[in-house]
XYZ file of N, CA and C in Angstrom:
171
model
N 170.382 45.068 -78.856
C 170.116 46.351 -79.466
C 169.615 46.134 -80.898
N 168.920 47.118 -81.369
C 168.311 47.054 -82.688
C 169.025 48.013 -83.631
N 169.052 47.663 -84.906
C 169.677 48.520 -85.905
C 168.640 49.469 -86.502
N 168.961 50.751 -86.517
C 168.073 51.781 -87.058
C 168.772 52.515 -88.186
N 167.985 52.962 -89.157
C 168.488 53.817 -90.223
C 167.842 55.181 -90.055
N 168.679 56.191 -89.828
C 168.214 57.562 -89.628
C 168.560 58.348 -90.891
N 167.554 59.023 -91.458
C 167.807 59.812 -92.661
C 167.232 61.205 -92.494
N 167.786 62.125 -93.267
C 167.337 63.508 -93.201
C 168.282 64.387 -93.981
N 168.470 65.623 -93.493
C 169.385 66.542 -94.164
C 170.085 67.410 -93.143
N 171.256 67.925 -93.536
C 172.041 68.776 -92.654
C 172.510 69.990 -93.431
N 172.748 71.077 -92.698
C 173.093 72.346 -93.306
C 174.603 72.414 -93.534
N 174.995 72.331 -94.802
C 176.399 72.440 -95.182
C 176.683 73.882 -95.604
N 177.913 74.164 -95.977
C 178.268 75.520 -96.398
C 177.519 75.949 -97.654
N 177.314 75.008 -98.575
C 176.693 75.323 -99.862
C 175.186 75.073 -99.879
N 174.579 74.824 -98.743
C 173.149 74.542 -98.668
C 172.911 73.235 -97.934
N 171.724 72.698 -98.073
C 171.344 71.485 -97.364
C 171.796 70.248 -98.131
N 172.318 69.261 -97.395
C 172.747 67.996 -97.981
C 172.039 66.853 -97.261
N 171.690 65.819 -98.020
C 171.007 64.652 -97.465
C 172.001 63.730 -96.765
N 171.483 62.953 -95.803
C 172.311 61.945 -95.145
C 171.456 60.733 -94.819
N 172.137 59.613 -94.630
C 171.499 58.384 -94.166
C 172.535 57.637 -93.345
N 172.220 57.380 -92.086
C 173.142 56.717 -91.179
C 172.470 55.478 -90.602
N 173.227 54.405 -90.509
C 172.748 53.175 -89.889
C 173.541 52.959 -88.613
N 172.812 52.759 -87.504
C 173.479 52.563 -86.225
C 172.634 51.686 -85.314
N 173.283 51.149 -84.295
C 172.591 50.324 -83.311
C 172.220 51.175 -82.109
N 170.966 51.024 -81.651
C 170.494 51.785 -80.495
C 169.377 51.008 -79.810
N 169.042 51.444 -78.606
C 167.993 50.784 -77.829
C 166.606 51.057 -78.394
N 166.381 52.309 -78.882
C 165.094 52.668 -79.480
C 165.302 53.836 -80.447
N 164.210 54.296 -81.069
C 164.307 55.366 -82.067
C 164.838 56.669 -81.477
N 164.391 57.006 -80.284
C 164.832 58.262 -79.658
C 166.340 58.274 -79.420
N 166.876 57.164 -78.988
C 168.314 57.072 -78.749
C 169.067 57.164 -80.077
N 168.532 56.562 -81.130
C 169.157 56.632 -82.453
C 169.227 58.078 -82.938
N 168.162 58.846 -82.724
C 168.144 60.251 -83.133
C 169.152 61.052 -82.306
N 169.217 60.797 -81.019
C 170.179 61.507 -80.156
C 171.619 61.231 -80.584
N 171.922 59.978 -80.923
C 173.268 59.639 -81.387
C 173.591 60.351 -82.706
N 172.586 60.503 -83.560
C 172.786 61.202 -84.831
C 173.119 62.662 -84.588
N 172.345 63.331 -83.726
C 172.643 64.722 -83.384
C 174.046 64.853 -82.798
N 174.412 63.944 -81.904
C 175.721 63.999 -81.251
C 176.848 63.815 -82.263
N 176.656 62.923 -83.217
C 177.694 62.676 -84.223
C 177.898 63.899 -85.116
N 176.811 64.520 -85.574
C 176.942 65.712 -86.401
C 177.549 66.870 -85.604
N 177.220 66.956 -84.336
C 177.790 68.003 -83.505
C 179.283 67.837 -83.312
N 179.716 66.610 -83.074
C 181.132 66.392 -82.808
C 181.977 66.416 -84.079
N 181.465 65.865 -85.173
C 182.262 65.792 -86.402
C 182.216 67.076 -87.229
N 181.064 67.751 -87.230
C 180.887 68.910 -88.101
C 180.657 70.224 -87.341
N 180.529 70.155 -86.028
C 180.316 71.360 -85.232
C 178.942 71.981 -85.433
N 177.948 71.155 -85.737
C 176.597 71.659 -86.006
C 175.739 71.661 -84.748
N 174.809 72.591 -84.690
C 173.808 72.639 -83.631
C 172.582 71.862 -84.100
N 171.697 71.524 -83.172
C 170.509 70.739 -83.509
C 169.621 71.354 -84.600
N 169.414 72.682 -84.616
C 168.583 73.245 -85.692
C 169.197 73.105 -87.084
N 170.485 72.787 -87.150
C 171.149 72.628 -88.434
C 171.080 71.196 -88.951
N 170.426 70.315 -88.205
C 170.248 68.921 -88.618
C 168.754 68.618 -88.558
N 168.194 68.175 -89.670
C 166.774 67.816 -89.732
C 166.644 66.316 -89.934
N 166.118 65.614 -88.944
C 165.872 64.184 -89.054
C 164.473 64.023 -89.650
N 164.397 63.349 -90.801
C 163.125 63.181 -91.492
C 162.494 61.817 -91.257
N 163.334 60.776 -91.085
C 162.787 59.438 -90.936
C 163.717 58.564 -90.110
N 163.109 57.697 -89.297
C 163.856 56.689 -88.557
C 163.183 55.360 -88.861
N 163.937 54.431 -89.473
C 163.388 53.129 -89.839
C 164.176 52.034 -89.133
N 163.513 50.915 -88.922
C 164.145 49.797 -88.232
C 164.705 48.825 -89.208
């Protein structure tokens, strides 16, 4: 598996906040899906509340 860095912003109570997560995934699409799933489970956010701006290897 390859290590990816996913960055973007998410909708917090006080407005939008930036994030950067590093994780291992098979490809960029899987890395983005894991990011959405993590924000959904930890913060209760829906996909429109998370904006992925960049995925780097």
